């Protein structure tokens, strides 16, 4: 899927279900240092291809995360061969290591906490919208968020989300 051999993400739009599905695995990497990160890179545009997964590397696991549509997220573990060629029609893509400053600043620091952030919506058909995964490395925050059918990354310090509009769901 997504031009990545062997990659078969399971999509979630419910933050509670996503947290429950991955809580035990995240608990095992708490305390481990971030040893690397990989983004899909568009070689012709010389830019991050935000439609591909973001990989966070820890000593015991690679965590692969991607967003799509306006509220779906998939997390997988150790399924992507970062040496394998990417096959996306019309694009020349490759894996590039440690290219985003938000993640690069966390390299070598131990993971201390993981949250899922969801937006509370007034619409009855989708009262909760899965928005982001938040990784804390001590006081350093890295958020991988849904940027409307693609991934977004930020290293902005922790924010106080407006009560009644957002909620954090602790994962680990």
CSV table of N, CA and C in Angstrom, one decimal:
chain,number,residue,atom,x,y,z
A,1,UNK,N,0.8,-1.2,0.0
A,1,UNK,CA,0.0,0.0,0.0
A,1,UNK,C,0.9,1.2,0.0
A,2,UNK,N,0.4,2.3,-0.6
A,2,UNK,CA,1.1,3.6,-0.7
A,2,UNK,C,2.5,3.4,-1.4
A,3,UNK,N,2.6,2.4,-2.2
A,3,UNK,CA,3.8,2.2,-3.0
A,3,UNK,C,4.9,1.5,-2.1
A,4,UNK,N,4.5,1.0,-1.0
A,4,UNK,CA,5.5,0.4,0.0
A,4,UNK,C,5.2,-1.1,0.1
A,5,UNK,N,6.1,-1.9,-0.4
A,5,UNK,CA,5.9,-3.4,-0.4
A,5,UNK,C,5.8,-3.9,1.0
A,6,UNK,N,4.7,-4.6,1.3
A,6,UNK,CA,4.5,-5.2,2.6
A,6,UNK,C,3.8,-4.3,3.6
A,7,UNK,N,3.6,-3.0,3.3
A,7,UNK,CA,3.0,-2.1,4.2
A,7,UNK,C,1.5,-2.2,4.0
A,8,UNK,N,0.8,-2.6,5.1
A,8,UNK,CA,-0.7,-2.7,5.0
A,8,UNK,C,-1.3,-2.1,6.3
A,9,UNK,N,-1.4,-0.7,6.3
A,9,UNK,CA,-1.9,0.0,7.4
A,9,UNK,C,-3.4,-0.4,7.8
A,10,UNK,N,-3.7,-0.4,9.1
A,10,UNK,CA,-5.0,-0.5,9.6
A,10,UNK,C,-5.5,0.8,10.0
A,11,UNK,N,-6.5,1.4,9.4
A,11,UNK,CA,-6.9,2.7,9.6
A,11,UNK,C,-7.9,2.8,10.8
A,12,UNK,N,-7.8,3.9,11.6
A,12,UNK,CA,-8.7,4.1,12.7
A,12,UNK,C,-9.2,5.6,12.6
A,13,UNK,N,-10.4,5.8,13.0
A,13,UNK,CA,-10.9,7.2,13.1
A,13,UNK,C,-11.4,7.5,14.5
A,14,UNK,N,-11.2,6.5,15.4
A,14,UNK,CA,-11.7,6.6,16.8
A,14,UNK,C,-10.4,6.6,17.6
A,15,UNK,N,-10.2,7.7,18.4
A,15,UNK,CA,-8.9,7.8,19.2
A,15,UNK,C,-8.9,6.7,20.3
A,16,UNK,N,-10.0,6.4,20.9
A,16,UNK,CA,-10.0,5.4,21.9
A,16,UNK,C,-9.6,4.0,21.4
A,17,UNK,N,-10.1,3.7,20.2
A,17,UNK,CA,-9.8,2.4,19.6
A,17,UNK,C,-8.3,2.3,19.2
A,18,UNK,N,-7.8,3.4,18.7
A,18,UNK,CA,-6.4,3.5,18.3
A,18,UNK,C,-5.5,3.4,19.5
A,19,UNK,N,-5.8,4.1,20.6
A,19,UNK,CA,-5.0,4.0,21.8
A,19,UNK,C,-5.0,2.5,22.3
A,20,UNK,N,-6.2,1.9,22.4
A,20,UNK,CA,-6.3,0.6,22.9
A,20,UNK,C,-5.5,-0.4,22.1
A,21,UNK,N,-5.6,-0.2,20.8
A,21,UNK,CA,-4.9,-1.2,19.9
A,21,UNK,C,-3.4,-1.1,20.0
A,22,UNK,N,-2.8,0.0,20.5
A,22,UNK,CA,-1.4,0.2,20.5
A,22,UNK,C,-0.8,0.4,21.9
A,23,UNK,N,-1.6,0.5,22.9
A,23,UNK,CA,-1.1,0.9,24.2
A,23,UNK,C,0.0,0.0,24.7
A,24,UNK,N,-0.2,-1.4,24.6
A,24,UNK,CA,0.9,-2.3,25.1
A,24,UNK,C,2.2,-2.1,24.4
A,25,UNK,N,2.1,-1.9,23.1
A,25,UNK,CA,3.4,-1.8,22.3
A,25,UNK,C,4.1,-0.5,22.7
A,26,UNK,N,3.3,0.6,22.8
A,26,UNK,CA,3.9,1.9,23.2
A,26,UNK,C,4.5,1.8,24.6
A,27,UNK,N,3.9,1.1,25.5
A,27,UNK,CA,4.4,1.0,26.8
A,27,UNK,C,5.8,0.3,26.8
A,28,UNK,N,6.1,-0.5,25.9
A,28,UNK,CA,7.4,-1.2,25.8
A,28,UNK,C,8.5,-0.3,25.3
A,29,UNK,N,8.1,0.8,24.6
A,29,UNK,CA,9.2,1.7,24.1
A,29,UNK,C,9.4,3.0,25.0
A,30,UNK,N,8.5,3.1,25.9
A,30,UNK,CA,8.7,4.2,26.9
A,30,UNK,C,10.0,4.1,27.6
A,31,UNK,N,10.8,5.1,27.6
A,31,UNK,CA,12.1,5.1,28.3
A,31,UNK,C,13.2,4.8,27.3
A,32,UNK,N,12.9,4.4,26.0
A,32,UNK,CA,13.9,4.1,25.0
A,32,UNK,C,14.2,5.5,24.3
A,33,UNK,N,15.4,5.7,23.9
A,33,UNK,CA,15.8,6.9,23.1
A,33,UNK,C,15.3,6.8,21.7
A,34,UNK,N,15.0,7.9,21.1
A,34,UNK,CA,14.7,8.0,19.7
A,34,UNK,C,16.1,7.9,19.0
A,35,UNK,N,16.3,6.8,18.1
A,35,UNK,CA,17.6,6.6,17.5
A,35,UNK,C,17.6,7.1,16.0
A,36,UNK,N,16.4,7.4,15.5
A,36,UNK,CA,16.3,7.9,14.1
A,36,UNK,C,14.9,8.1,13.7
A,37,UNK,N,14.8,8.8,12.5
A,37,UNK,CA,13.4,9.0,11.9
A,37,UNK,C,13.6,9.0,10.4
A,38,UNK,N,12.5,8.6,9.7
A,38,UNK,CA,12.6,8.5,8.3
A,38,UNK,C,11.3,9.1,7.7
A,39,UNK,N,11.4,9.9,6.7
A,39,UNK,CA,10.3,10.5,6.0
A,39,UNK,C,10.4,10.0,4.5
A,40,UNK,N,9.3,9.9,3.8
A,40,UNK,CA,9.3,9.7,2.4
A,40,UNK,C,9.7,11.0,1.7
A,41,UNK,N,10.7,11.0,0.9
A,41,UNK,CA,11.2,12.2,0.2
A,41,UNK,C,10.9,12.2,-1.3
A,42,UNK,N,10.4,13.3,-1.8
A,42,UNK,CA,10.2,13.4,-3.2
A,42,UNK,C,11.5,13.9,-3.8
A,43,UNK,N,12.2,13.1,-4.6
A,43,UNK,CA,13.5,13.4,-5.1
A,43,UNK,C,13.5,14.6,-6.1
A,44,UNK,N,12.4,14.7,-6.9
A,44,UNK,CA,12.4,15.7,-7.9
A,44,UNK,C,12.0,17.1,-7.2
A,45,UNK,N,11.1,17.1,-6.3
A,45,UNK,CA,10.7,18.3,-5.6
A,45,UNK,C,11.6,18.7,-4.5
A,46,UNK,N,12.5,17.8,-4.1
A,46,UNK,CA,13.5,18.0,-3.0
A,46,UNK,C,12.7,18.4,-1.8
A,47,UNK,N,11.7,17.7,-1.5
A,47,UNK,CA,10.8,18.0,-0.3
A,47,UNK,C,10.2,16.7,0.3
A,48,UNK,N,9.7,16.9,1.5
A,48,UNK,CA,9.0,15.8,2.2
A,48,UNK,C,7.8,15.5,1.4
A,49,UNK,N,7.5,14.2,1.1
A,49,UNK,CA,6.3,13.8,0.5
A,49,UNK,C,5.3,13.4,1.7
A,50,UNK,N,4.5,14.3,2.0
A,50,UNK,CA,3.7,14.2,3.3
A,50,UNK,C,2.6,13.2,3.2
A,51,UNK,N,2.4,12.5,2.1
A,51,UNK,CA,1.4,11.5,2.0
A,51,UNK,C,1.9,10.1,2.4
A,52,UNK,N,3.2,10.0,2.7
A,52,UNK,CA,3.7,8.7,3.1
A,52,UNK,C,3.9,8.6,4.6
A,53,UNK,N,4.1,7.4,5.1
A,53,UNK,CA,4.3,7.3,6.6
A,53,UNK,C,5.5,7.9,7.1
A,54,UNK,N,5.4,8.3,8.4
A,54,UNK,CA,6.6,8.8,9.1
A,54,UNK,C,7.0,7.7,10.1
A,55,UNK,N,8.3,7.4,10.1
A,55,UNK,CA,8.9,6.3,10.9
A,55,UNK,C,9.7,6.9,12.0
A,56,UNK,N,9.4,6.5,13.2
A,56,UNK,CA,10.1,6.8,14.4
A,56,UNK,C,10.9,5.6,14.8
A,57,UNK,N,12.2,5.7,14.9
A,57,UNK,CA,13.0,4.5,15.2
A,57,UNK,C,13.5,4.5,16.7
A,58,UNK,N,13.2,3.4,17.4
A,58,UNK,CA,13.7,3.2,18.7
A,58,UNK,C,14.5,1.9,18.8
A,59,UNK,N,15.3,1.6,19.8
A,59,UNK,CA,16.1,0.4,19.8
A,59,UNK,C,15.3,-0.9,19.6
A,60,UNK,N,14.1,-1.0,20.1
A,60,UNK,CA,13.4,-2.2,20.0
A,60,UNK,C,12.3,-2.2,18.9
A,61,UNK,N,12.0,-1.1,18.3
A,61,UNK,CA,10.9,-1.1,17.3
A,61,UNK,C,11.0,0.2,16.4
A,62,UNK,N,10.5,0.0,15.2
A,62,UNK,CA,10.2,1.2,14.3
A,62,UNK,C,8.7,1.4,14.4
A,63,UNK,N,8.3,2.6,14.7
A,63,UNK,CA,6.8,2.9,14.7
A,63,UNK,C,6.5,3.7,13.4
A,64,UNK,N,5.6,3.2,12.6
A,64,UNK,CA,5.2,3.7,11.4
A,64,UNK,C,3.8,4.4,11.5
A,65,UNK,N,3.7,5.7,11.2
A,65,UNK,CA,2.5,6.4,11.4
A,65,UNK,C,2.1,7.2,10.1
A,66,UNK,N,0.9,7.2,9.8
A,66,UNK,CA,0.4,8.0,8.7
A,66,UNK,C,-1.1,8.4,8.9
A,67,UNK,N,-1.4,9.5,8.3
A,67,UNK,CA,-2.8,10.0,8.3
A,67,UNK,C,-3.3,10.1,6.9
A,68,UNK,N,-4.7,10.0,6.8
A,68,UNK,CA,-5.3,10.2,5.6
A,68,UNK,C,-6.7,10.8,5.8
A,69,UNK,N,-7.4,11.2,4.8
A,69,UNK,CA,-8.7,11.8,4.8
A,69,UNK,C,-8.6,13.0,5.9
A,70,UNK,N,-9.7,13.2,6.6
A,70,UNK,CA,-9.6,14.3,7.6
A,70,UNK,C,-9.5,13.8,9.0
A,71,UNK,N,-9.6,12.5,9.2
A,71,UNK,CA,-9.6,12.0,10.6
A,71,UNK,C,-9.1,10.6,10.7
A,72,UNK,N,-8.4,10.1,9.8
A,72,UNK,CA,-7.9,8.7,9.9
A,72,UNK,C,-6.4,8.6,10.2
A,73,UNK,N,-6.1,7.6,11.0
A,73,UNK,CA,-4.6,7.4,11.3
A,73,UNK,C,-4.4,5.9,11.4
A,74,UNK,N,-3.2,5.5,10.9
A,74,UNK,CA,-2.7,4.1,11.0
A,74,UNK,C,-1.4,4.1,11.7
A,75,UNK,N,-1.2,3.2,12.6
A,75,UNK,CA,0.1,2.9,13.3
A,75,UNK,C,0.4,1.5,13.0
A,76,UNK,N,1.6,1.2,12.6
A,76,UNK,CA,2.1,-0.1,12.4
A,76,UNK,C,3.5,-0.2,13.0
A,77,UNK,N,4.0,-1.4,13.2
A,77,UNK,CA,5.2,-1.7,13.9
A,77,UNK,C,6.1,-2.6,13.1
A,78,UNK,N,7.3,-2.1,12.7
A,78,UNK,CA,8.3,-2.9,12.0
A,78,UNK,C,7.9,-3.6,10.8
A,79,UNK,N,7.0,-3.0,10.0
A,79,UNK,CA,6.6,-3.6,8.7
A,79,UNK,C,7.3,-3.1,7.5
A,80,UNK,N,7.9,-1.9,7.6
A,80,UNK,CA,8.5,-1.3,6.4
A,80,UNK,C,10.0,-1.6,6.3
A,81,UNK,N,10.4,-2.0,5.2
A,81,UNK,CA,11.8,-2.2,4.9
A,81,UNK,C,12.3,-0.9,4.3
A,82,UNK,N,13.1,-0.1,5.1
A,82,UNK,CA,13.5,1.2,4.7
A,82,UNK,C,14.6,1.1,3.6
A,83,UNK,N,15.0,-0.1,3.3
A,83,UNK,CA,16.0,-0.2,2.2
A,83,UNK,C,15.3,-0.5,0.8
A,84,UNK,N,14.0,-0.9,0.9
A,84,UNK,CA,13.3,-1.3,-0.3
A,84,UNK,C,12.9,0.0,-1.1
A,85,UNK,N,12.9,-0.2,-2.4
A,85,UNK,CA,12.5,0.9,-3.3
A,85,UNK,C,11.0,1.2,-3.2
A,86,UNK,N,10.7,2.5,-3.2
A,86,UNK,CA,9.3,2.9,-3.1
A,86,UNK,C,8.7,3.0,-4.6
A,87,UNK,N,7.5,2.5,-4.8
A,87,UNK,CA,6.9,2.5,-6.1
A,87,UNK,C,5.6,3.3,-6.1
A,88,UNK,N,5.7,4.5,-6.4
A,88,UNK,CA,4.6,5.4,-6.5
A,88,UNK,C,4.6,6.0,-8.0
A,89,UNK,N,3.5,5.6,-8.7
A,89,UNK,CA,3.5,6.0,-10.2
A,89,UNK,C,3.7,7.5,-10.3
A,90,UNK,N,4.6,7.9,-11.2
A,90,UNK,CA,4.8,9.3,-11.5
A,90,UNK,C,5.7,10.1,-10.6
A,91,UNK,N,6.2,9.5,-9.5
A,91,UNK,CA,7.0,10.1,-8.6
A,91,UNK,C,8.3,9.3,-8.3
A,92,UNK,N,9.4,10.0,-8.1
A,92,UNK,CA,10.6,9.4,-7.6
A,92,UNK,C,10.7,9.6,-6.1
A,93,UNK,N,10.5,8.6,-5.3
A,93,UNK,CA,10.5,8.7,-3.9
A,93,UNK,C,11.6,7.9,-3.3
A,94,UNK,N,12.0,8.3,-2.1
A,94,UNK,CA,13.0,7.5,-1.3
A,94,UNK,C,12.8,7.8,0.1
A,95,UNK,N,13.4,7.0,1.0
A,95,UNK,CA,13.4,7.3,2.4
A,95,UNK,C,14.6,8.1,2.8
A,96,UNK,N,14.3,9.2,3.5
A,96,UNK,CA,15.4,10.1,4.0
A,96,UNK,C,15.4,10.1,5.5
A,97,UNK,N,16.6,10.0,6.1
A,97,UNK,CA,16.7,9.9,7.5
A,97,UNK,C,16.9,11.3,8.1
A,98,UNK,N,16.2,11.5,9.3
A,98,UNK,CA,16.4,12.7,10.1
A,98,UNK,C,16.4,14.0,9.4
A,99,UNK,N,15.3,14.2,8.6
A,99,UNK,CA,15.2,15.4,7.8
A,99,UNK,C,14.4,16.5,8.4
A,100,UNK,N,13.5,16.2,9.4
A,100,UNK,CA,12.6,17.2,9.9
A,100,UNK,C,13.2,17.7,11.2
A,101,UNK,N,13.3,19.0,11.4
A,101,UNK,CA,13.9,19.6,12.6
A,101,UNK,C,13.1,19.2,13.9
A,102,UNK,N,11.8,19.1,13.8
A,102,UNK,CA,11.0,18.8,15.0
A,102,UNK,C,11.4,17.4,15.5
A,103,UNK,N,11.6,16.4,14.6
A,103,UNK,CA,12.0,15.1,15.1
A,103,UNK,C,13.5,15.0,15.4
A,104,UNK,N,14.3,15.7,14.6
A,104,UNK,CA,15.7,15.7,14.8
A,104,UNK,C,16.1,16.2,16.2
A,105,UNK,N,15.4,17.2,16.7
A,105,UNK,CA,15.7,17.7,18.1
A,105,UNK,C,15.4,16.7,19.2
A,106,UNK,N,14.6,15.7,18.9
A,106,UNK,CA,14.3,14.6,19.9
A,106,UNK,C,15.3,13.5,19.8
A,107,UNK,N,16.1,13.4,18.8
A,107,UNK,CA,17.0,12.3,18.6
A,107,UNK,C,17.9,12.1,19.9
A,108,UNK,N,18.0,10.9,20.3
A,108,UNK,CA,18.8,10.6,21.5
A,108,UNK,C,18.1,10.7,22.8
A,109,UNK,N,16.9,11.4,22.8
A,109,UNK,CA,16.2,11.6,24.1
A,109,UNK,C,15.2,10.4,24.3
A,110,UNK,N,15.0,10.0,25.5
A,110,UNK,CA,14.0,8.9,25.8
A,110,UNK,C,12.6,9.4,25.7
A,111,UNK,N,11.8,8.5,25.1
A,111,UNK,CA,10.3,8.7,25.0
A,111,UNK,C,9.7,8.6,26.4
A,112,UNK,N,9.0,9.6,26.8
A,112,UNK,CA,8.4,9.6,28.1
A,112,UNK,C,6.9,9.6,28.1
A,113,UNK,N,6.2,9.9,27.0
A,113,UNK,CA,4.8,9.9,27.0
A,113,UNK,C,4.3,9.9,25.6
A,114,UNK,N,3.1,9.3,25.4
A,114,UNK,CA,2.4,9.3,24.1
A,114,UNK,C,1.0,9.6,24.3
A,115,UNK,N,0.4,10.5,23.6
A,115,UNK,CA,-1.0,10.8,23.7
A,115,UNK,C,-1.6,10.9,22.3
A,116,UNK,N,-2.9,10.7,22.2
A,116,UNK,CA,-3.7,10.9,21.0
A,116,UNK,C,-4.6,12.1,21.3
A,117,UNK,N,-4.6,13.0,20.3
A,117,UNK,CA,-5.4,14.2,20.5
A,117,UNK,C,-6.6,14.1,19.5
A,118,UNK,N,-7.8,14.4,20.1
A,118,UNK,CA,-9.0,14.4,19.2
A,118,UNK,C,-9.7,15.7,19.4
A,119,UNK,N,-10.4,16.1,18.3
A,119,UNK,CA,-11.2,17.3,18.4
A,119,UNK,C,-12.6,16.9,18.7
A,120,UNK,N,-13.3,17.6,19.5
A,120,UNK,CA,-14.7,17.3,19.8
A,120,UNK,C,-15.5,18.2,18.9
A,121,UNK,N,-16.4,17.6,18.2
A,121,UNK,CA,-17.1,18.3,17.1
A,121,UNK,C,-18.6,18.3,17.5
A,122,UNK,N,-19.3,19.4,17.1
A,122,UNK,CA,-20.7,19.5,17.4
A,122,UNK,C,-21.6,18.6,16.5
A,123,UNK,N,-21.0,18.0,15.5
A,123,UNK,CA,-21.8,17.2,14.5
A,123,UNK,C,-22.1,15.9,15.1
A,124,UNK,N,-23.3,15.4,14.9
A,124,UNK,CA,-23.8,14.2,15.4
A,124,UNK,C,-23.2,13.0,14.6
A,125,UNK,N,-22.9,13.2,13.4
A,125,UNK,CA,-22.4,12.0,12.6
A,125,UNK,C,-20.9,11.7,12.9
A,126,UNK,N,-20.2,12.7,13.5
A,126,UNK,CA,-18.8,12.4,13.9
A,126,UNK,C,-18.4,13.3,15.0
A,127,UNK,N,-18.9,13.0,16.3
A,127,UNK,CA,-18.7,13.8,17.4
A,127,UNK,C,-17.2,14.0,17.9
A,128,UNK,N,-16.4,13.0,17.4
A,128,UNK,CA,-14.9,13.1,17.8
A,128,UNK,C,-14.1,12.9,16.5
A,129,UNK,N,-13.1,13.7,16.3
A,129,UNK,CA,-12.3,13.7,15.1
A,129,UNK,C,-10.8,13.4,15.6
A,130,UNK,N,-10.3,12.3,15.2
A,130,UNK,CA,-8.9,12.0,15.5
A,130,UNK,C,-8.0,13.0,14.8
A,131,UNK,N,-7.1,13.7,15.6
A,131,UNK,CA,-6.3,14.8,15.0
A,131,UNK,C,-4.8,14.5,15.0
A,132,UNK,N,-4.3,14.0,16.1
A,132,UNK,CA,-2.8,13.9,16.2
A,132,UNK,C,-2.3,12.9,17.1
A,133,UNK,N,-1.1,12.5,17.0
A,133,UNK,CA,-0.3,11.7,18.0
A,133,UNK,C,0.7,12.7,18.5
A,134,UNK,N,0.9,12.7,19.8
A,134,UNK,CA,1.8,13.6,20.5
A,134,UNK,C,2.8,12.7,21.2
A,135,UNK,N,4.1,13.0,21.0
A,135,UNK,CA,5.2,12.3,21.6
A,135,UNK,C,5.9,13.2,22.5
A,136,UNK,N,6.2,12.8,23.7
A,136,UNK,CA,7.0,13.7,24.6
A,136,UNK,C,8.3,13.0,24.9
A,137,UNK,N,9.4,13.7,24.7
A,137,UNK,CA,10.7,13.3,25.1
A,137,UNK,C,11.2,14.2,26.2
A,138,UNK,N,10.8,13.9,27.4
A,138,UNK,CA,11.0,14.9,28.5
A,138,UNK,C,10.1,16.1,28.3
A,139,UNK,N,10.7,17.3,28.2
A,139,UNK,CA,9.9,18.5,28.0
A,139,UNK,C,9.7,18.8,26.5
A,140,UNK,N,10.3,18.0,25.7
A,140,UNK,CA,10.2,18.3,24.2
A,140,UNK,C,9.0,17.5,23.6
A,141,UNK,N,8.2,18.2,22.9
A,141,UNK,CA,7.0,17.7,22.3
A,141,UNK,C,7.1,17.6,20.8
A,142,UNK,N,6.8,16.5,20.2
A,142,UNK,CA,6.7,16.3,18.8
A,142,UNK,C,5.3,15.8,18.5
A,143,UNK,N,4.6,16.5,17.6
A,143,UNK,CA,3.2,16.1,17.3
A,143,UNK,C,3.2,15.8,15.8
A,144,UNK,N,2.6,14.6,15.5
A,144,UNK,CA,2.4,14.2,14.1
A,144,UNK,C,0.9,14.3,13.9
A,145,UNK,N,0.4,15.2,13.1
A,145,UNK,CA,-1.0,15.5,13.0
A,145,UNK,C,-1.6,15.3,11.6
A,146,UNK,N,-2.9,15.2,11.5
A,146,UNK,CA,-3.6,15.1,10.3
A,146,UNK,C,-3.7,16.5,9.6
A,147,UNK,N,-3.0,16.6,8.5
A,147,UNK,CA,-3.0,17.9,7.8
A,147,UNK,C,-3.9,17.8,6.5
A,148,UNK,N,-5.1,17.2,6.7
A,148,UNK,CA,-6.1,17.0,5.7
A,148,UNK,C,-5.6,16.2,4.5
A,149,UNK,N,-5.6,14.9,4.8
A,149,UNK,CA,-5.2,13.8,3.8
A,149,UNK,C,-3.7,13.7,3.7
A,150,UNK,N,-3.0,14.2,4.6
A,150,UNK,CA,-1.5,14.0,4.6
A,150,UNK,C,-1.0,14.3,6.1
A,151,UNK,N,0.2,14.0,6.3
A,151,UNK,CA,0.8,14.2,7.6
A,151,UNK,C,1.4,15.6,7.8
A,152,UNK,N,1.3,16.1,9.0
A,152,UNK,CA,2.0,17.3,9.4
A,152,UNK,C,2.8,17.1,10.6
A,153,UNK,N,3.9,17.8,10.8
A,153,UNK,CA,4.8,17.6,12.0
A,153,UNK,C,5.0,19.0,12.6
A,154,UNK,N,5.1,19.0,13.9
A,154,UNK,CA,5.4,20.2,14.6
A,154,UNK,C,6.2,19.9,15.9
A,155,UNK,N,7.1,20.7,16.2
A,155,UNK,CA,7.8,20.6,17.5
A,155,UNK,C,7.5,21.7,18.5
A,156,UNK,N,6.3,22.4,18.2
A,156,UNK,CA,5.9,23.5,19.1
A,156,UNK,C,5.7,22.9,20.5
A,157,UNK,N,6.1,23.7,21.5
A,157,UNK,CA,5.9,23.3,22.9
A,157,UNK,C,4.5,22.9,23.2
A,158,UNK,N,4.3,22.2,24.3
A,158,UNK,CA,3.0,21.7,24.7
A,158,UNK,C,2.0,22.9,24.7
A,159,UNK,N,0.8,22.6,24.2
A,159,UNK,CA,-0.2,23.6,24.1
A,159,UNK,C,-1.3,23.2,25.1
A,160,UNK,N,-2.0,24.2,25.6
A,160,UNK,CA,-3.2,23.9,26.4
A,160,UNK,C,-4.4,24.0,25.4
A,161,UNK,N,-5.0,22.9,25.2
A,161,UNK,CA,-6.1,22.8,24.2
A,161,UNK,C,-7.4,23.3,24.9
A,162,UNK,N,-8.2,24.0,24.2
A,162,UNK,CA,-9.4,24.6,24.8
A,162,UNK,C,-10.3,23.5,25.3
A,163,UNK,N,-10.7,23.5,26.5
A,163,UNK,CA,-11.6,22.5,27.1
A,163,UNK,C,-12.9,22.6,26.4
A,164,UNK,N,-13.5,21.4,26.1
A,164,UNK,CA,-14.7,21.3,25.4
A,164,UNK,C,-14.6,21.2,23.9
A,165,UNK,N,-13.4,21.5,23.4
A,165,UNK,CA,-13.2,21.4,21.9
A,165,UNK,C,-12.1,20.3,21.6
A,166,UNK,N,-11.3,20.0,22.5
A,166,UNK,CA,-10.2,19.0,22.3
A,166,UNK,C,-10.0,18.1,23.5
A,167,UNK,N,-9.5,17.0,23.3
A,167,UNK,CA,-9.2,16.1,24.4
A,167,UNK,C,-8.0,15.3,24.1
A,168,UNK,N,-7.2,15.0,25.2
A,168,UNK,CA,-6.0,14.2,25.1
A,168,UNK,C,-6.4,12.8,25.6
A,169,UNK,N,-6.0,11.8,24.9
A,169,UNK,CA,-6.2,10.4,25.4
A,169,UNK,C,-4.8,9.8,25.6
A,170,UNK,N,-4.4,9.6,26.9
A,170,UNK,CA,-3.1,9.0,27.1
A,170,UNK,C,-3.0,7.6,26.5
A,171,UNK,N,-1.9,7.3,25.9
A,171,UNK,CA,-1.6,6.0,25.3
A,171,UNK,C,-0.6,5.3,26.2
A,172,UNK,N,0.5,6.0,26.5
A,172,UNK,CA,1.6,5.4,27.3
A,172,UNK,C,2.3,6.5,28.1
